[in-house]
Amino acid sequence: MTGLRNICFLTGTLNAMAGAERMTATVANALAERGHRVSILSLFDQASCFPLHPNIHHDALFTRRPSFKRKYLATIAGIRRHCRVRNIDVLVQVDTMLALFVLPATIGLGLQQIAWEHCHFDEDLGRIARRGARRLAARWCDQVVVLTERDRRRWMEALRPRSEVVCIPNPLPFPLPARPAPRSGKRVLAMGRLVAAKGFDVLVQAWQQVSAQAPDWHLVIHGEGEEREALTALIHQLGLDGRVTLPGISHDAALTYAQASIFCLSSRYEGFGVVLIEAMAFGLPIVSTACETGPRELLTPGRDAVVVPVDDTDALADALLKVIRDPGQATRIGAAAREKAAAYAIEPIARRWEVLLDGPREAAQQGQRPPPTTPAL
């Protein structure tokens, strides 16, 4: 490192219990702990679902979410004002969509620009503008941070960016637990937003088969979202009341994982899948879909997880029953998973971010592939 920097993380909001927001707080806290001057600028809502280091300055442009079409110029002006008042050296966009605001907002300021992509390249979350924003980030940002090597390759192949594209995985948001979960109960845990992408409807349908053969086991799905009503109706329709519960967001992750015996990820797609490394850190045996992109890169089928195809109810039920019926295999898988999770501790991930903060040249010297000089846009 050439010196400590004034770093700003620009995000939509921190007042949402979601992965990108949690990772923003986690990485910002780690950099602040290491002495960097860190601020977080939310586009709206100054509240945060996640604790922030006391040295982090958190501000918001608007009290509540506005129409950004009507407030586009005000948003640009607010970002520029924050960067000048806080004397920002490095601006980290916690979503490539933010390039639509940041690039005009920072003209002439000479900032190091980092775009942090939390979604995999082939998913635009229903927003076509995301594709254009990615092209802007690939051309004008100094670096683009992606979460998996697969996504780094997709960015390089599809956009041939002028930006340096660097893979830095998400870290564990808490220290590696001193000991694994005791796994003494009969509880399968799933966790995430209650949205279609997480495939909880498939998991509930699979649980009908599991429950018929292992009636003393219980499925707990932690999270909130737009699918709650539909999932509640499905649970009742399948006669699973009392065997599947939706207790809402977990506010004590350590306790939640410690009370589980198996973790299941049923997603149709993932940008990374932080819940996987959290469950692995507690030594829980993993049953997961082979979805893009995180699970395919994080998991080794047969060694630290049992992996099944996406949207395959029967395969998911069979895999869960296999782990339930074979405690020895469950213990071996859980132990291998916990060993792998150690690589995602916050300390080495924070060091990789610090290398990034010294700019593209320093990161390239650490083994990252340099970008081509001529973009194909």
Coordinates of C-alpha atoms in Angstrom, one line a residue:
M1 CA 0.0 0.0 0.0
T2 CA 1.2 3.5 -0.8
G3 CA -0.9 5.0 1.9
L4 CA -4.3 5.2 3.5
R5 CA -7.1 6.5 1.2
N6 CA -10.4 8.3 1.5
I7 CA -12.8 5.7 0.3
C8 CA -16.5 6.0 -0.5
F9 CA -18.9 3.1 -1.0
L10 CA -21.9 4.3 -3.0
T11 CA -24.9 2.1 -2.6
G12 CA -28.7 2.3 -3.1
T13 CA -29.5 1.8 0.6
L14 CA -28.1 -0.1 3.6
N15 CA -31.5 -0.4 5.1
A16 CA -32.3 -3.7 3.4
M17 CA -31.5 -7.2 4.6
A18 CA -29.8 -8.3 1.4
G19 CA -26.4 -9.7 0.3
A20 CA -24.9 -6.7 -1.4
E21 CA -25.8 -4.4 1.4
R22 CA -24.4 -6.8 4.0
M23 CA -21.1 -7.2 2.0
T24 CA -20.9 -3.4 1.7
A25 CA -21.0 -3.0 5.5
T26 CA -18.6 -6.0 6.0
V27 CA -15.9 -4.8 3.6
A28 CA -16.2 -1.1 4.6
N29 CA -15.9 -2.1 8.3
A30 CA -12.8 -4.1 7.6
L31 CA -11.1 -1.3 5.7
A32 CA -12.1 1.2 8.5
E33 CA -10.6 -1.1 11.1
R34 CA -7.4 -1.1 9.1
G35 CA -7.2 2.7 9.3
H36 CA -8.7 3.8 6.0
R37 CA -11.0 6.8 6.0
V38 CA -14.3 5.3 4.9
S39 CA -17.6 6.8 4.1
I40 CA -20.8 5.2 2.8
L41 CA -23.2 7.3 0.6
S42 CA -26.6 5.8 0.3
L43 CA -28.9 7.1 -2.4
F44 CA -31.7 7.0 0.1
D45 CA -32.4 6.2 3.7
Q46 CA -29.6 6.9 6.2
A47 CA -30.6 3.9 8.4
S48 CA -28.6 0.7 8.2
C49 CA -29.6 -2.9 8.9
F50 CA -26.0 -3.7 9.7
P51 CA -23.7 -2.3 12.3
L52 CA -21.0 0.1 11.0
H53 CA -17.6 0.8 12.4
P54 CA -17.7 4.0 14.5
N55 CA -15.2 5.7 12.2
I56 CA -17.4 5.3 9.1
H57 CA -19.4 8.3 8.0
H58 CA -22.7 7.3 6.6
D59 CA -24.9 9.7 4.7
A60 CA -27.9 9.6 2.3
L61 CA -29.0 11.8 -0.5
F62 CA -32.7 11.4 0.1
T63 CA -34.7 10.4 3.1
R64 CA -36.8 7.9 1.1
R65 CA -36.5 6.3 -2.3
P66 CA -37.3 8.9 -5.0
S67 CA -38.1 8.6 -8.7
F68 CA -34.5 8.6 -10.0
K69 CA -35.8 9.7 -13.4
R70 CA -37.2 12.9 -11.9
K71 CA -34.2 13.2 -9.5
Y72 CA -31.5 12.3 -11.9
L73 CA -29.7 15.6 -11.9
A74 CA -30.1 16.1 -8.1
T75 CA -28.6 12.6 -7.6
I76 CA -25.6 13.4 -9.8
A77 CA -25.1 16.7 -8.0
G78 CA -25.3 15.0 -4.6
I79 CA -22.8 12.4 -5.4
R80 CA -20.4 15.0 -6.8
R81 CA -20.9 17.2 -3.7
H82 CA -20.1 14.2 -1.3
C83 CA -16.9 13.3 -3.2
R84 CA -15.7 16.9 -3.0
V85 CA -16.6 17.6 0.6
R86 CA -15.2 14.3 1.8
N87 CA -12.1 14.6 -0.4
I88 CA -12.7 11.1 -1.8
D89 CA -9.8 9.3 -3.5
V90 CA -11.6 6.0 -4.4
L91 CA -15.3 5.6 -5.2
V92 CA -16.7 2.1 -5.1
Q93 CA -20.0 1.6 -6.9
V94 CA -21.8 -1.2 -5.1
D95 CA -23.8 -2.0 -8.3
T96 CA -22.8 -1.5 -11.9
M97 CA -26.1 0.3 -12.4
L98 CA -24.7 3.2 -10.4
A99 CA -22.3 3.9 -13.3
L100 CA -25.3 5.8 -14.9
F101 CA -25.0 8.3 -12.1
V102 CA -21.4 8.2 -11.1
L103 CA -19.7 8.8 -14.5
P104 CA -21.3 12.2 -15.1
A105 CA -21.1 13.0 -11.4
T106 CA -17.3 12.6 -11.2
I107 CA -16.1 14.2 -14.4
G108 CA -12.8 16.0 -13.8
L109 CA -12.5 14.9 -10.1
G110 CA -9.7 12.4 -10.9
L111 CA -11.1 9.7 -8.6
Q112 CA -10.2 6.0 -8.8
Q113 CA -13.4 4.3 -9.9
I114 CA -14.3 0.8 -8.9
A115 CA -17.5 -0.9 -10.0
W116 CA -18.5 -3.9 -7.7
E117 CA -20.7 -6.4 -9.5
H118 CA -22.9 -8.5 -7.2
C119 CA -25.0 -10.2 -9.9
H120 CA -23.6 -12.7 -12.4
F121 CA -23.0 -11.4 -15.9
D122 CA -25.8 -13.3 -17.7
E123 CA -28.5 -12.0 -15.3
D124 CA -29.8 -8.4 -15.6
L125 CA -32.6 -8.8 -12.9
G126 CA -35.2 -7.6 -15.4
R127 CA -33.4 -4.3 -16.1
I128 CA -32.1 -3.9 -19.6
A129 CA -30.4 -0.7 -18.6
R130 CA -28.0 -2.9 -16.5
R131 CA -26.4 -4.1 -19.8
G132 CA -25.6 -0.6 -20.8
A133 CA -24.4 0.3 -17.4
R134 CA -22.0 -2.7 -17.5
R135 CA -20.6 -1.4 -20.8
L136 CA -20.0 2.0 -19.3
A137 CA -18.3 0.5 -16.2
A138 CA -16.1 -1.7 -18.5
R139 CA -15.0 1.3 -20.5
W140 CA -14.7 4.1 -17.9
C141 CA -14.0 2.5 -14.5
D142 CA -10.5 1.8 -13.4
Q143 CA -11.5 -1.6 -12.1
V144 CA -14.5 -3.9 -12.0
V145 CA -14.7 -6.3 -9.1
V146 CA -16.6 -9.6 -9.7
L147 CA -17.3 -12.4 -7.3
T148 CA -16.2 -15.5 -9.3
E149 CA -13.6 -16.4 -11.9
R150 CA -16.4 -17.6 -14.2
D151 CA -17.9 -14.1 -14.2
R152 CA -14.4 -12.5 -14.7
R153 CA -14.1 -14.6 -17.9
R154 CA -17.5 -13.6 -19.1
W155 CA -16.7 -9.9 -18.7
M156 CA -13.5 -10.4 -20.6
E157 CA -15.0 -12.4 -23.4
A158 CA -18.2 -10.4 -23.8
L159 CA -17.0 -6.8 -23.3
R160 CA -13.2 -6.8 -23.8
P161 CA -13.1 -4.1 -21.2
R162 CA -10.6 -1.3 -20.8
S163 CA -11.2 -1.6 -17.1
E164 CA -9.2 -4.2 -15.1
V165 CA -11.6 -7.0 -14.2
V166 CA -10.6 -8.5 -10.8
C167 CA -12.2 -11.5 -9.0
I168 CA -12.5 -10.9 -5.2
P169 CA -15.0 -13.3 -3.6
N170 CA -17.3 -12.1 -0.8
P171 CA -15.9 -12.7 2.7
L172 CA -17.5 -14.3 5.7
P173 CA -19.3 -11.5 7.4
F174 CA -18.3 -12.9 10.8
P175 CA -15.2 -14.5 12.3
L176 CA -14.8 -18.2 11.6
P177 CA -16.7 -19.9 14.5
A178 CA -14.4 -21.5 17.1
R179 CA -16.3 -24.8 16.8
P180 CA -18.7 -26.3 14.3
A181 CA -22.4 -26.6 14.9
P182 CA -23.3 -29.6 17.1
R183 CA -25.8 -30.8 14.6
S184 CA -27.7 -32.6 17.4
G185 CA -31.2 -31.7 16.2
K186 CA -33.2 -32.6 13.1
R187 CA -33.5 -29.3 11.3
V188 CA -32.7 -28.4 7.7
L189 CA -32.0 -24.7 7.3
A190 CA -32.5 -22.5 4.2
M191 CA -31.9 -18.8 4.2
G192 CA -32.4 -15.9 1.8
R193 CA -34.9 -13.4 0.4
L194 CA -38.3 -15.0 -0.3
V195 CA -38.2 -14.4 -4.0
A196 CA -38.5 -16.7 -7.0
A197 CA -34.8 -16.8 -7.7
K198 CA -34.2 -18.6 -4.4
G199 CA -36.3 -21.6 -5.5
F200 CA -38.0 -22.1 -2.1
D201 CA -41.1 -23.3 -3.9
V202 CA -39.1 -26.2 -5.2
L203 CA -37.7 -26.8 -1.7
V204 CA -41.1 -26.9 -0.1
Q205 CA -42.4 -29.3 -2.8
A206 CA -39.3 -31.5 -2.2
W207 CA -39.9 -31.4 1.5
Q208 CA -43.3 -33.1 1.0
Q209 CA -41.3 -36.2 -0.1
V210 CA -38.7 -35.8 2.6
S211 CA -41.3 -35.4 5.4
A212 CA -43.1 -38.5 4.3
Q213 CA -40.0 -40.6 4.9
A214 CA -38.4 -38.5 7.7
P215 CA -41.4 -37.1 9.6
D216 CA -39.3 -36.1 12.6
W217 CA -37.3 -33.6 10.6
H218 CA -38.2 -29.9 10.3
L219 CA -37.5 -27.4 7.5
V220 CA -36.8 -23.8 8.5
I221 CA -36.6 -21.1 5.8
H222 CA -35.4 -17.7 7.2
G223 CA -36.0 -14.6 5.2
E224 CA -38.6 -12.1 4.0
G225 CA -39.9 -11.1 0.5
E226 CA -42.6 -11.0 -2.0
E227 CA -43.1 -14.8 -2.1
R228 CA -44.1 -15.2 1.6
E229 CA -47.8 -15.4 0.8
A230 CA -47.4 -17.8 -2.0
L231 CA -45.0 -20.0 0.0
T232 CA -47.3 -20.0 3.0
A233 CA -50.2 -21.1 0.8
L234 CA -48.1 -23.8 -0.8
I235 CA -47.0 -25.2 2.7
H236 CA -50.7 -25.4 3.7
Q237 CA -51.7 -26.9 0.4
L238 CA -49.1 -29.7 0.7
G239 CA -50.1 -30.4 4.3
L240 CA -46.8 -29.3 5.7
D241 CA -48.0 -26.9 8.4
G242 CA -45.8 -27.5 11.4
R243 CA -43.2 -29.2 9.3
V244 CA -42.0 -26.2 7.4
T245 CA -41.8 -22.8 9.1
L246 CA -41.0 -19.3 7.8
P247 CA -39.9 -17.4 10.9
G248 CA -38.7 -14.3 9.0
I249 CA -35.3 -12.7 8.9
S250 CA -32.7 -14.1 11.3
H251 CA -31.1 -11.4 13.5
D252 CA -28.7 -13.9 15.1
A253 CA -26.9 -15.8 12.4
A254 CA -24.6 -17.6 14.7
L255 CA -27.5 -19.1 16.7
T256 CA -29.5 -19.9 13.6
Y257 CA -26.7 -21.9 12.0
A258 CA -25.7 -23.5 15.3
Q259 CA -29.3 -24.9 15.7
A260 CA -29.2 -26.5 12.2
S261 CA -28.0 -29.9 11.1
I262 CA -28.1 -29.5 7.3
F263 CA -28.1 -26.5 5.1
C264 CA -30.0 -26.4 1.8
L265 CA -29.6 -23.9 -1.1
S266 CA -32.4 -24.3 -3.7
S267 CA -31.6 -21.3 -5.8
R268 CA -32.3 -20.9 -9.5
Y269 CA -29.4 -18.5 -9.8
E270 CA -26.9 -16.8 -7.5
G271 CA -24.4 -14.0 -7.8
F272 CA -22.2 -15.7 -5.2
G273 CA -24.1 -17.3 -2.3
V274 CA -22.7 -15.9 0.9
V275 CA -25.1 -18.1 2.9
L276 CA -23.2 -21.1 1.6
I277 CA -19.9 -20.0 3.1
E278 CA -21.6 -19.0 6.3
A279 CA -23.2 -22.5 6.6
M280 CA -19.9 -24.1 5.7
A281 CA -18.1 -22.1 8.4
F282 CA -20.4 -23.8 10.9
G283 CA -19.5 -27.3 9.5
L284 CA -23.0 -27.9 8.1
P285 CA -23.3 -30.5 5.3
I286 CA -24.6 -28.7 2.2
V287 CA -27.2 -29.7 -0.3
S288 CA -27.3 -27.3 -3.1
T289 CA -28.4 -26.7 -6.7
A290 CA -25.7 -26.4 -9.3
C291 CA -26.8 -22.9 -10.2
E292 CA -24.9 -20.0 -11.7
T293 CA -22.5 -18.8 -10.5
G294 CA -21.4 -19.1 -6.9
P295 CA -22.3 -22.7 -6.1
R296 CA -20.5 -24.1 -9.1
E297 CA -17.4 -22.3 -8.0
L298 CA -17.7 -22.6 -4.2
L299 CA -18.7 -26.3 -4.0
T300 CA -16.9 -29.6 -4.8
P301 CA -19.7 -32.1 -5.4
G302 CA -19.2 -35.3 -3.3
R303 CA -16.5 -33.7 -1.1
D304 CA -18.0 -30.7 0.6
A305 CA -21.6 -30.7 -0.8
V306 CA -24.3 -32.8 -2.4
V307 CA -25.2 -31.0 -5.6
V308 CA -28.3 -31.4 -7.7
P309 CA -29.8 -29.8 -10.9
V310 CA -31.8 -26.6 -10.7
D311 CA -35.6 -26.9 -10.5
D312 CA -35.4 -30.7 -9.9
T313 CA -37.8 -31.5 -7.0
D314 CA -37.1 -35.2 -7.0
A315 CA -33.3 -34.8 -7.0
L316 CA -33.4 -32.3 -4.2
A317 CA -35.6 -34.5 -2.1
D318 CA -33.4 -37.5 -2.8
A319 CA -30.2 -35.6 -1.9
L320 CA -31.7 -34.3 1.4
L321 CA -32.8 -37.8 2.4
K322 CA -29.4 -39.2 1.5
V323 CA -27.7 -36.8 3.9
I324 CA -30.3 -37.3 6.6
R325 CA -29.9 -41.1 6.4
D326 CA -26.1 -41.2 6.4
P327 CA -24.8 -39.3 9.4
G328 CA -21.2 -40.4 8.6
Q329 CA -21.3 -38.8 5.2
A330 CA -23.0 -35.7 6.6
T331 CA -20.1 -35.3 9.1
R332 CA -17.4 -35.8 6.4
I333 CA -19.1 -33.3 4.1
G334 CA -19.5 -30.8 6.9
A335 CA -15.9 -31.1 8.0
A336 CA -14.6 -30.5 4.4
A337 CA -17.0 -27.6 4.0
R338 CA -15.7 -25.9 7.2
E339 CA -12.1 -26.4 6.1
K340 CA -12.9 -24.6 2.8
A341 CA -14.8 -21.8 4.5
A342 CA -11.6 -20.6 6.2
A343 CA -10.3 -19.3 2.9
Y344 CA -13.1 -16.7 2.9
A345 CA -12.2 -15.1 6.2
I346 CA -12.4 -11.3 6.2
E347 CA -8.6 -10.7 6.8
P348 CA -7.3 -12.1 3.4
I349 CA -10.2 -10.6 1.5
A350 CA -9.6 -7.2 3.1
R351 CA -5.9 -7.4 2.0
R352 CA -7.0 -8.1 -1.6
W353 CA -9.2 -5.0 -1.4
E354 CA -6.2 -3.0 -0.2
V355 CA -4.2 -4.1 -3.2
L356 CA -7.0 -3.0 -5.4
L357 CA -7.0 0.5 -3.8
D358 CA -3.5 1.1 -5.1
G359 CA -4.9 1.1 -8.6
P360 CA -4.8 -1.1 -11.7
R361 CA -1.0 -1.3 -12.0
E362 CA -0.5 -2.6 -8.5
A363 CA -3.3 -5.1 -8.9
A364 CA -1.8 -6.3 -12.2
Q365 CA 1.5 -6.9 -10.4
Q366 CA -0.3 -9.2 -8.0
G367 CA -1.2 -11.6 -10.9
Q368 CA -4.4 -10.2 -12.4
R369 CA -4.6 -10.4 -16.2
P370 CA -4.2 -6.9 -17.8
P371 CA -7.1 -5.7 -19.9
P372 CA -6.8 -5.4 -23.7
T373 CA -5.9 -1.9 -25.0
T374 CA -8.7 -1.7 -27.5
P375 CA -12.3 -2.4 -26.4
A376 CA -14.9 -4.0 -28.7
L377 CA -18.0 -2.0 -27.7

